[in-house]
PDB file of C-alpha atoms and ligand atoms in Angstrom:
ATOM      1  CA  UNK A 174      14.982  -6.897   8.497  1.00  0.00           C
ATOM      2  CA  UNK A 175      17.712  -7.850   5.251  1.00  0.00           C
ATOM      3  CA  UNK A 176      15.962  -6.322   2.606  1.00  0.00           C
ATOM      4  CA  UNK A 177      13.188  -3.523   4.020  1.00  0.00           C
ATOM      5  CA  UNK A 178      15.844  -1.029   4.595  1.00  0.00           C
ATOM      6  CA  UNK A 179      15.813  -0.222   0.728  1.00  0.00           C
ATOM      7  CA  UNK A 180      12.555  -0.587   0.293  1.00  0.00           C
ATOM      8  CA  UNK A 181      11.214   1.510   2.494  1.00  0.00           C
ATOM      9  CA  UNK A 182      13.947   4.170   1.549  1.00  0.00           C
ATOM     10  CA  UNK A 183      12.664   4.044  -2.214  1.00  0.00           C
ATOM     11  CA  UNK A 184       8.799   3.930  -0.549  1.00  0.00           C
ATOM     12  CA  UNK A 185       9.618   7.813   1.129  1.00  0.00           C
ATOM     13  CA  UNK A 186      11.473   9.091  -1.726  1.00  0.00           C
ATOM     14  CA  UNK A 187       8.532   8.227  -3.901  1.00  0.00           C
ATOM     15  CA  UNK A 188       6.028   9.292  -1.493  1.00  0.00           C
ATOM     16  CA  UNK A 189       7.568  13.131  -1.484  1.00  0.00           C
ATOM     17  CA  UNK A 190       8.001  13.027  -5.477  1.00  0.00           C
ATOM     18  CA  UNK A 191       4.278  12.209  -5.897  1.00  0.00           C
ATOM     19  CA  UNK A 192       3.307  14.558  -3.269  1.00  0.00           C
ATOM     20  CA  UNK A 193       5.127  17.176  -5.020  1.00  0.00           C
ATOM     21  CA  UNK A 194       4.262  16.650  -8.589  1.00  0.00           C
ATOM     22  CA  UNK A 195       0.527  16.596  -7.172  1.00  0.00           C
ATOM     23  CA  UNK A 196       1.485  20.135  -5.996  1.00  0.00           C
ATOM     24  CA  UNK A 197       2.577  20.846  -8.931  1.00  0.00           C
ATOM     25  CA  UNK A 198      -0.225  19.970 -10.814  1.00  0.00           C
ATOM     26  CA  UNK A 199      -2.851  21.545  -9.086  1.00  0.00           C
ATOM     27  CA  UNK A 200      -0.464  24.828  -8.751  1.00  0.00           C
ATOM     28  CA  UNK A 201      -0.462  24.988 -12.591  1.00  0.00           C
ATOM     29  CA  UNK A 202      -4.054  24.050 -12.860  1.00  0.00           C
ATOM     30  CA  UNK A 203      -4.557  27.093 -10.660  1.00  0.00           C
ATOM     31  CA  UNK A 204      -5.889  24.976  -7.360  1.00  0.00           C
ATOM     32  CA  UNK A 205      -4.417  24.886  -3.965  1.00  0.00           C
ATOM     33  CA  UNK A 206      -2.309  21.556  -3.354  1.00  0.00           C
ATOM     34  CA  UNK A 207      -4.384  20.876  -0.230  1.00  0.00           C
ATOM     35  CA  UNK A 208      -7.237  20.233  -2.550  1.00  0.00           C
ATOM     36  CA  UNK A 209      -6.071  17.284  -4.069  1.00  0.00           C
ATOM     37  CA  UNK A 210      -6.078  14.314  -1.511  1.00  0.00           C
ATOM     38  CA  UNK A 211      -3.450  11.369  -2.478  1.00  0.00           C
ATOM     39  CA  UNK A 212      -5.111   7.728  -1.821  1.00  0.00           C
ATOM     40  CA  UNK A 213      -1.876   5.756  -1.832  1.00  0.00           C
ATOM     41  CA  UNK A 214      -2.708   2.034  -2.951  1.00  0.00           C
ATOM     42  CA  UNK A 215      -0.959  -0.419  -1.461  1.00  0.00           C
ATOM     43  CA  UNK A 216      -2.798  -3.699  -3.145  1.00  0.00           C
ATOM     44  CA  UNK A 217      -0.636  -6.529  -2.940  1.00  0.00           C
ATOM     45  CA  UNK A 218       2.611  -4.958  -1.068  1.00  0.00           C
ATOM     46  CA  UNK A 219       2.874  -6.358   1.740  1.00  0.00           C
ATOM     47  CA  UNK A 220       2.271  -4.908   5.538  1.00  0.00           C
ATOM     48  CA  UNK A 221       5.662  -3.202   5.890  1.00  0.00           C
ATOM     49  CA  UNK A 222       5.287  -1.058   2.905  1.00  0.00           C
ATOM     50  CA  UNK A 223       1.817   0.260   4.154  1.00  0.00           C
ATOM     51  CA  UNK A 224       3.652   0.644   7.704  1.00  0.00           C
ATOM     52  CA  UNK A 225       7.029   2.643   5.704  1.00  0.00           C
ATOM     53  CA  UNK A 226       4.153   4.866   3.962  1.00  0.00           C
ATOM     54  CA  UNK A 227       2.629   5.680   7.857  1.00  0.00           C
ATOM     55  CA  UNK A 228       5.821   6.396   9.028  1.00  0.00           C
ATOM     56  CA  UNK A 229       6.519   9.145   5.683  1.00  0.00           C
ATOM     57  CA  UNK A 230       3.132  10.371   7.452  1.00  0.00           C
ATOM     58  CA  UNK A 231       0.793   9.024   4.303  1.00  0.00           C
ATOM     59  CA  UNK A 232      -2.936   8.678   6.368  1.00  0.00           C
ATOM     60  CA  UNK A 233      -5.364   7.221   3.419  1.00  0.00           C
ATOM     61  CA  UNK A 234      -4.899   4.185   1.635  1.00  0.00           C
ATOM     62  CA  UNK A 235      -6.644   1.968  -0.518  1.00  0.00           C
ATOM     63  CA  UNK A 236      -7.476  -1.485  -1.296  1.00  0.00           C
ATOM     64  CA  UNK A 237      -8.675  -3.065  -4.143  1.00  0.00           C
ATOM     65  CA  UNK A 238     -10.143  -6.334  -2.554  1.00  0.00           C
ATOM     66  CA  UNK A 239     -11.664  -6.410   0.133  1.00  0.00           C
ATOM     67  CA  UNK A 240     -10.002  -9.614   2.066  1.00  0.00           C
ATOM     68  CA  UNK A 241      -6.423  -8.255   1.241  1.00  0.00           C
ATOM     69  CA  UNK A 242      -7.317  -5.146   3.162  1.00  0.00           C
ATOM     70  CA  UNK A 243      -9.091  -7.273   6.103  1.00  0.00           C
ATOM     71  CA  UNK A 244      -5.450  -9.041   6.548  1.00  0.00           C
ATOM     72  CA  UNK A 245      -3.445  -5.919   6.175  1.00  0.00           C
ATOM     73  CA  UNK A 246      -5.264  -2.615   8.031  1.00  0.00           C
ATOM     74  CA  UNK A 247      -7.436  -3.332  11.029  1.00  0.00           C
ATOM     75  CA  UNK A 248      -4.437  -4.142  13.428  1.00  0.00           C
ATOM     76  CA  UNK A 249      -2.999  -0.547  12.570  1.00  0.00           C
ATOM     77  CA  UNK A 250      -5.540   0.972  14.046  1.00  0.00           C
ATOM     78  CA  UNK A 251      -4.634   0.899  17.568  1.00  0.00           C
ATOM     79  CA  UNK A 252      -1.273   2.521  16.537  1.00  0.00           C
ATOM     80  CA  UNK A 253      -2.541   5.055  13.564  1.00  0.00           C
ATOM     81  CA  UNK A 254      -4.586   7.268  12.965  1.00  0.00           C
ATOM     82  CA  UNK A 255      -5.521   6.511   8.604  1.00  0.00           C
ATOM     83  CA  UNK A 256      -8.192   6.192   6.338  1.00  0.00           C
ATOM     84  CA  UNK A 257      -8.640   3.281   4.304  1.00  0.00           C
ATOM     85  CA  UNK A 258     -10.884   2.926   1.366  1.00  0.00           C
ATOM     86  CA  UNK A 259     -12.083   0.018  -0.703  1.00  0.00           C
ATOM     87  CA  UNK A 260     -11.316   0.861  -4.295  1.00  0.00           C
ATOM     88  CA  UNK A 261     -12.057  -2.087  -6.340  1.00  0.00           C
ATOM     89  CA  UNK A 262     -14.928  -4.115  -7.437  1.00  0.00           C
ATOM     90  CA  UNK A 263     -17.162  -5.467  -5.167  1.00  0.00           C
ATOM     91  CA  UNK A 264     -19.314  -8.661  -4.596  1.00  0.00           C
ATOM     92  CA  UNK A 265     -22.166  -8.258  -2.920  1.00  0.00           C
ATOM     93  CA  UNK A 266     -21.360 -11.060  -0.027  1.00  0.00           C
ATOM     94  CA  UNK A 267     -18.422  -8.788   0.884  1.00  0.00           C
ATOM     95  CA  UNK A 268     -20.362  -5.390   1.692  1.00  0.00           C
ATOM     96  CA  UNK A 269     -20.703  -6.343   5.020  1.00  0.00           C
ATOM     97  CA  UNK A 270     -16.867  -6.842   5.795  1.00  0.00           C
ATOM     98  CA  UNK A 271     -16.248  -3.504   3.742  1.00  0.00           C
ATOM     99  CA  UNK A 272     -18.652  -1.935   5.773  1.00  0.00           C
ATOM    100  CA  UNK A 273     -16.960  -3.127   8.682  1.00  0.00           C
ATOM    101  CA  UNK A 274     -13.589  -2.487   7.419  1.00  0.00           C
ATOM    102  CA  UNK A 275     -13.770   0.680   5.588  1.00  0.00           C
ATOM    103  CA  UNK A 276     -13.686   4.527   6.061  1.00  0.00           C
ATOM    104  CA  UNK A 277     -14.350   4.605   2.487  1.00  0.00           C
ATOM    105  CA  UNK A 278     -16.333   2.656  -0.317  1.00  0.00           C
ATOM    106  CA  UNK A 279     -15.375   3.970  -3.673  1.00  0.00           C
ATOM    107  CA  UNK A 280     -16.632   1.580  -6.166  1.00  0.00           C
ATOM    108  CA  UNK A 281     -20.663   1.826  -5.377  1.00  0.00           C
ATOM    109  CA  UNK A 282     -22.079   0.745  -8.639  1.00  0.00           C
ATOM    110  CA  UNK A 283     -24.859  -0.825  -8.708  1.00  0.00           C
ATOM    111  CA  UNK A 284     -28.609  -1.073  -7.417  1.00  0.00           C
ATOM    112  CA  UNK A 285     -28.468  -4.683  -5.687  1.00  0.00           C
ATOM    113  CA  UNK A 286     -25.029  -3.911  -4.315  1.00  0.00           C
ATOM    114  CA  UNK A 287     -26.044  -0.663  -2.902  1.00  0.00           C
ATOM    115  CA  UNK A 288     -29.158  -3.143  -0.954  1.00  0.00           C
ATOM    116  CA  UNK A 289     -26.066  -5.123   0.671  1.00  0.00           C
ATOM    117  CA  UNK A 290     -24.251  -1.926   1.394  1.00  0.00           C
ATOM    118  CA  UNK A 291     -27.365  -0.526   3.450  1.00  0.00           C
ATOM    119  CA  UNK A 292     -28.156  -3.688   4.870  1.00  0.00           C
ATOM    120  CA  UNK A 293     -24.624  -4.423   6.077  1.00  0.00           C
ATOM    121  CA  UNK A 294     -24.872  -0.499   7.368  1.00  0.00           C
ATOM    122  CA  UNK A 295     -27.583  -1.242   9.752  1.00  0.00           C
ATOM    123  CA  UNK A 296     -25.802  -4.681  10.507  1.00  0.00           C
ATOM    124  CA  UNK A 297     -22.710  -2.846  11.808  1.00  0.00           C
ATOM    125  CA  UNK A 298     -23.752   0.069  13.268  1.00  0.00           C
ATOM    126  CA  UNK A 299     -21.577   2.239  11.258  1.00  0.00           C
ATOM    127  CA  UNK A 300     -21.610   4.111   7.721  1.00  0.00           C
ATOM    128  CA  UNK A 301     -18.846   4.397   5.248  1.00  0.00           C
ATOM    129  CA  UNK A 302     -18.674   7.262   3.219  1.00  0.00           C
ATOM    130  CA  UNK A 303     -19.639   6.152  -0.454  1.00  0.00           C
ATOM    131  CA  UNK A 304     -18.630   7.262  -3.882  1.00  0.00           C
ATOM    132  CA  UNK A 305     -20.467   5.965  -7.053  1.00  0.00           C
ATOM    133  CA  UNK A 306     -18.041   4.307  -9.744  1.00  0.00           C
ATOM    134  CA  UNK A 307     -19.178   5.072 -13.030  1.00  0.00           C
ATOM    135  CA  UNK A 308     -17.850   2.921 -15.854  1.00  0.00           C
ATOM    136  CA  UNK A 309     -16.913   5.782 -18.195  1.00  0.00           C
ATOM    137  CA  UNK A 310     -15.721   3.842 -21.070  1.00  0.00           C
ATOM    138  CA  UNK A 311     -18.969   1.901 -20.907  1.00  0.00           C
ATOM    139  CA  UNK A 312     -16.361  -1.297 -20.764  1.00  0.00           C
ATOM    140  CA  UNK A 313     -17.655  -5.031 -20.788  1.00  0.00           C
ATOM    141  CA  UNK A 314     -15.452  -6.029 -18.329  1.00  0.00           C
ATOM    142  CA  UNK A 315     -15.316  -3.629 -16.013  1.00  0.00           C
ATOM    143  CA  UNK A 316     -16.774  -2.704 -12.480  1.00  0.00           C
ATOM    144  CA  UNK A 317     -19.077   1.087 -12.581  1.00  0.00           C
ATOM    145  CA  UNK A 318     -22.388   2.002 -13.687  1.00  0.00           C
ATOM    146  CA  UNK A 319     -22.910   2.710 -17.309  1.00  0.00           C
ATOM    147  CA  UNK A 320     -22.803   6.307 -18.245  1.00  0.00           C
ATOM    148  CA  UNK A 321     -26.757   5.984 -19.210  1.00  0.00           C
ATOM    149  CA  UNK A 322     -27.716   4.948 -16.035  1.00  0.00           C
ATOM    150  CA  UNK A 323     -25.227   7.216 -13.465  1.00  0.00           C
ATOM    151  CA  UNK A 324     -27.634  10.148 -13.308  1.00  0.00           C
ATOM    152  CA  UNK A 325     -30.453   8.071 -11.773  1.00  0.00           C
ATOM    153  CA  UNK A 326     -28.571   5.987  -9.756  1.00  0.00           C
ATOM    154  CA  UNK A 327     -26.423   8.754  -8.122  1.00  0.00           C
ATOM    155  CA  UNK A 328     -29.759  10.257  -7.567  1.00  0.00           C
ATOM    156  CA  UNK A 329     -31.418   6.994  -5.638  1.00  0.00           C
ATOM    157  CA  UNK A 330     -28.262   6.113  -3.399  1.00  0.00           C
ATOM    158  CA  UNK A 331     -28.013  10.372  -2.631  1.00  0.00           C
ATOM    159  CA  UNK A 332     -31.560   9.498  -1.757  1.00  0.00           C
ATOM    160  CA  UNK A 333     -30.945   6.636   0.140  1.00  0.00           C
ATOM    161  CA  UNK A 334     -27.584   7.201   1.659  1.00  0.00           C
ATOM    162  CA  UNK A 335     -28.025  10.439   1.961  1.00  0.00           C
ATOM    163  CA  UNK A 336     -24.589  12.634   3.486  1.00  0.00           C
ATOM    164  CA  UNK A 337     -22.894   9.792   3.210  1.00  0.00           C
ATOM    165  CA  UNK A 338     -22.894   9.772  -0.540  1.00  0.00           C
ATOM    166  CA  UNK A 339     -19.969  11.958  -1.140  1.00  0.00           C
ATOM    167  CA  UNK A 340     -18.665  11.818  -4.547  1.00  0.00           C
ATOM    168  CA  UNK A 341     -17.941   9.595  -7.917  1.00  0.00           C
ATOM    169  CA  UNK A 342     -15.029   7.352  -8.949  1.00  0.00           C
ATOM    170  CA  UNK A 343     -13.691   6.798 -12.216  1.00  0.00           C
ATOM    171  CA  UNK A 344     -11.192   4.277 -14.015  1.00  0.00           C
ATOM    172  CA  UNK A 345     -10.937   5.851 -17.999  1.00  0.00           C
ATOM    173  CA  UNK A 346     -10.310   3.085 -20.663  1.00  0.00           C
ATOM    174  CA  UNK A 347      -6.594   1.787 -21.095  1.00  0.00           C
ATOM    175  CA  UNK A 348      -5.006   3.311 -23.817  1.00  0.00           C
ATOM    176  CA  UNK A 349      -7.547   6.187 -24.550  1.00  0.00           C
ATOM    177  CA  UNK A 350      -7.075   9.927 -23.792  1.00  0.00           C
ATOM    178  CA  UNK A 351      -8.247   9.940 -20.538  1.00  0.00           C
ATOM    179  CA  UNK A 352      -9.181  14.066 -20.575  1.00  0.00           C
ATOM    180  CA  UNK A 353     -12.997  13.746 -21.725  1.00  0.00           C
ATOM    181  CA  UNK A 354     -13.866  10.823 -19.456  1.00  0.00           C
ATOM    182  CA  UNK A 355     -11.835  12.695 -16.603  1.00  0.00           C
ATOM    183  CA  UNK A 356     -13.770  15.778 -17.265  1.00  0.00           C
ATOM    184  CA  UNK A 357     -16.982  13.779 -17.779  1.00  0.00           C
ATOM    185  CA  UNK A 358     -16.920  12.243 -14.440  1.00  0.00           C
ATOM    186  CA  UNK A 359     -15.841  16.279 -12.586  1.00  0.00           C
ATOM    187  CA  UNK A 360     -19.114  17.838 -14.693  1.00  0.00           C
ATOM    188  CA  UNK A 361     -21.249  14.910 -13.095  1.00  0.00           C
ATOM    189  CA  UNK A 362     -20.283  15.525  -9.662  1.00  0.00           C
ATOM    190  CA  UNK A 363     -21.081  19.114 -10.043  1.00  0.00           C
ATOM    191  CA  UNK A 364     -24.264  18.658 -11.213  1.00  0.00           C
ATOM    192  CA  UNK A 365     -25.185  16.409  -8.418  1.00  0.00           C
ATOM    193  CA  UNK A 366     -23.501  18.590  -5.680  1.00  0.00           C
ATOM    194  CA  UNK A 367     -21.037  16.230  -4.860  1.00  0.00           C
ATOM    195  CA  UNK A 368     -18.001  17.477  -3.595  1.00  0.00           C
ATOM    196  CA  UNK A 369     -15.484  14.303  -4.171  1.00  0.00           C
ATOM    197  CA  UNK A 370     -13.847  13.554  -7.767  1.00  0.00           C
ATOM    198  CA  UNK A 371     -11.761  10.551  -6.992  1.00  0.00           C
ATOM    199  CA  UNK A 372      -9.522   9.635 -10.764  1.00  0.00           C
ATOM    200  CA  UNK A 373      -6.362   9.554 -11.955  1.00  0.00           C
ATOM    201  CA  UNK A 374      -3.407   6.695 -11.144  1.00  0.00           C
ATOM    202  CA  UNK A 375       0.130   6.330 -11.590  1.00  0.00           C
ATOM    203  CA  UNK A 376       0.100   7.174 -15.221  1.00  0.00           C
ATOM    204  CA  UNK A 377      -2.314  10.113 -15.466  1.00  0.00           C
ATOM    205  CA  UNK A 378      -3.251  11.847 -12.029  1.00  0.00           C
ATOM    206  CA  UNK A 379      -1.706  15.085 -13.035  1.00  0.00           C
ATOM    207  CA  UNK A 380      -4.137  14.995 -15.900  1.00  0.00           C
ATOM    208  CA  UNK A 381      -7.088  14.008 -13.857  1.00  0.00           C
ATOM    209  CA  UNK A 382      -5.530  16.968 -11.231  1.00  0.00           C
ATOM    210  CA  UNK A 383      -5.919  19.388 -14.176  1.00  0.00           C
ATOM    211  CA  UNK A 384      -9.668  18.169 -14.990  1.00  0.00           C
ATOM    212  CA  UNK A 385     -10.888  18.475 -11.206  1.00  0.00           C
ATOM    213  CA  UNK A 386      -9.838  15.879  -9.472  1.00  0.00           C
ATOM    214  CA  UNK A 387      -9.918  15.620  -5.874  1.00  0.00           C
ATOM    215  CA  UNK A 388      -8.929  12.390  -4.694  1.00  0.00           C
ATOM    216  CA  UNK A 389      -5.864  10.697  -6.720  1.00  0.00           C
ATOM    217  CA  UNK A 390      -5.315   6.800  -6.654  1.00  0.00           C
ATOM    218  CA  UNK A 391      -1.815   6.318  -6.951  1.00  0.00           C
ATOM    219  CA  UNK A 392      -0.111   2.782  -6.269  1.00  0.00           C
ATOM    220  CA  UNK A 393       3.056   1.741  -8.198  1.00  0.00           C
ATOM    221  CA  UNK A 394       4.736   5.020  -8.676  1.00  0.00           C
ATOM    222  CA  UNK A 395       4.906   5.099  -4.828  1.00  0.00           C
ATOM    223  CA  UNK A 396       5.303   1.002  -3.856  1.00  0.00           C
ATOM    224  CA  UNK A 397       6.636  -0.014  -7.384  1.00  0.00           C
ATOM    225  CA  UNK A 398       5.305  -1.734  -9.928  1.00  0.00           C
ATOM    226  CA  UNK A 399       2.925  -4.613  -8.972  1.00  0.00           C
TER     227      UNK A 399
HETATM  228  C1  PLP B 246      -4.619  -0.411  -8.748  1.00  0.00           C
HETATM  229  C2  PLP B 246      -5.565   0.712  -8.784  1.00  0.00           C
HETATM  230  C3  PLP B 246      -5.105   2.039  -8.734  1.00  0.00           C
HETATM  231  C4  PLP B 246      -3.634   2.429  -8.700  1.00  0.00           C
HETATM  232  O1  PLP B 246      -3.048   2.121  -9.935  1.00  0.00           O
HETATM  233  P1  PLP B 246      -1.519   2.542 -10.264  1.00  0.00           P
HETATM  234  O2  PLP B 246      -1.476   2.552 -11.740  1.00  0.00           O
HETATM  235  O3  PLP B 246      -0.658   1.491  -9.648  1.00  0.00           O
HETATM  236  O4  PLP B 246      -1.292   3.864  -9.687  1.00  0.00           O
HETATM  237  C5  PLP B 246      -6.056   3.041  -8.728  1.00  0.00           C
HETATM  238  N1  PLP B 246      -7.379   2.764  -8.763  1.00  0.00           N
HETATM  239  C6  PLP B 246      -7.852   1.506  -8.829  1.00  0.00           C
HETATM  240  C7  PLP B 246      -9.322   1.279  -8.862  1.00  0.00           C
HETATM  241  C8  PLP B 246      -6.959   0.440  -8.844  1.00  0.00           C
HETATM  242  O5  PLP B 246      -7.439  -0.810  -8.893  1.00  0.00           O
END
């Protein structure tokens, strides 16, 4: 009770400035506001910052692993009404609790993890929505499919996941322009017919706004730095 007061002050005040520069961006990039959708991610802040961000009336959130979000979101449910998506890397021996978990798995990206997805589908008895991360800066260490290989496997999880396949994810390169990989990512969605650009964070979503983004990922310039 001490020391959540402030918090959750500075968690609403941040909540309305991102909401507003997002407007703002897509304004000036000649898009409605409502098209951009604002993921905020609350990785590692704790419950009451997620609960001050459903009070401001924020209603999608994301996680980057998958055990963090098991411990946080499920026992909202009976109270709100939110989405939650899994944003981060994932092992294939925790599909099955994201499938269970999730409204949304972002980071689809590659062929044996898309097998545990669709086994853990028919498992569970229910089906995620799914975006393909693509690892745009062709990075050693990070989670996405290579740039060579996106086309065909967007094309065999569309064909295997069918509707539920409904866009791509992105996280550019640290410390590049993040423009061509942005606008990279929104021509590849178009070409498949995908309707869901999910980039841009704290640092850059009014660029990624201005490139085609739909979905932003925002997490410290709403719950502070991490
Ligand atoms: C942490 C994270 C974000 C949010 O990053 P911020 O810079 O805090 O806005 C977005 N996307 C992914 C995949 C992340 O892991």
């Amino acid at each position: 009770m001490t020391d959540l007061a402030p918090a959750t002050t500075a968690i609403v005040e941040n909540l309305a400035r991102v909401r507003a520069r997002i407007g703002e961006a897509a304004i000036k990039a000649g898009r409605k506001p409502d098209e951009v959708t604002l993921v905020a991610v609350s990785k590692t802040k704790p419950l009451e910052a997620v609960q001050a961000a459903l009070a401001a009336g924020q209603t999608v959130f994301g996680e980057n692993r998958v055990q963090e979000a098991a411990s946080k979101f499920p026992g909202l449910r009976a109270d709100h009404r939110f989405s939650l998506h899994i944003i981060g890397g994932l092992q294939t021996n925790k599909a099955r609790d994201a499938v269970r978990i999730a409204d949304v798995i972002e980071s689809l990206d590659r062929p044996r993890l898309a097998d545990a997805i669709a086994a853990a589908i028919a498992k569970e008895g229910r089906t995620p929505s799914l975006l393909v991360e693509v690892n745009v800066g062709d990075e050693a260490q990070k989670s996405g499919i290579g740039r060579a290989d996106a086309d065909g496997f967007i094309a065999d999880c569309k064909g295997r996941f069918g509707a539920s396949l409904i866009g791509l994810m992105c996280v550019p390169p640290a410390g590049e322009d993040p423009r061509p990989h942005f606008e990279w990512l929104a021509d590849r969605a178009a070409k498949h017919g995908l309707g869901v650009v999910s980039m841009g964070m704290s640092a850059d979503f009014e660029t990624a706004i201005a490139c085609g983004a739909t979905w932003v990922r925002v997490g410290s310039a709403i719950f502070g730095s991490r």
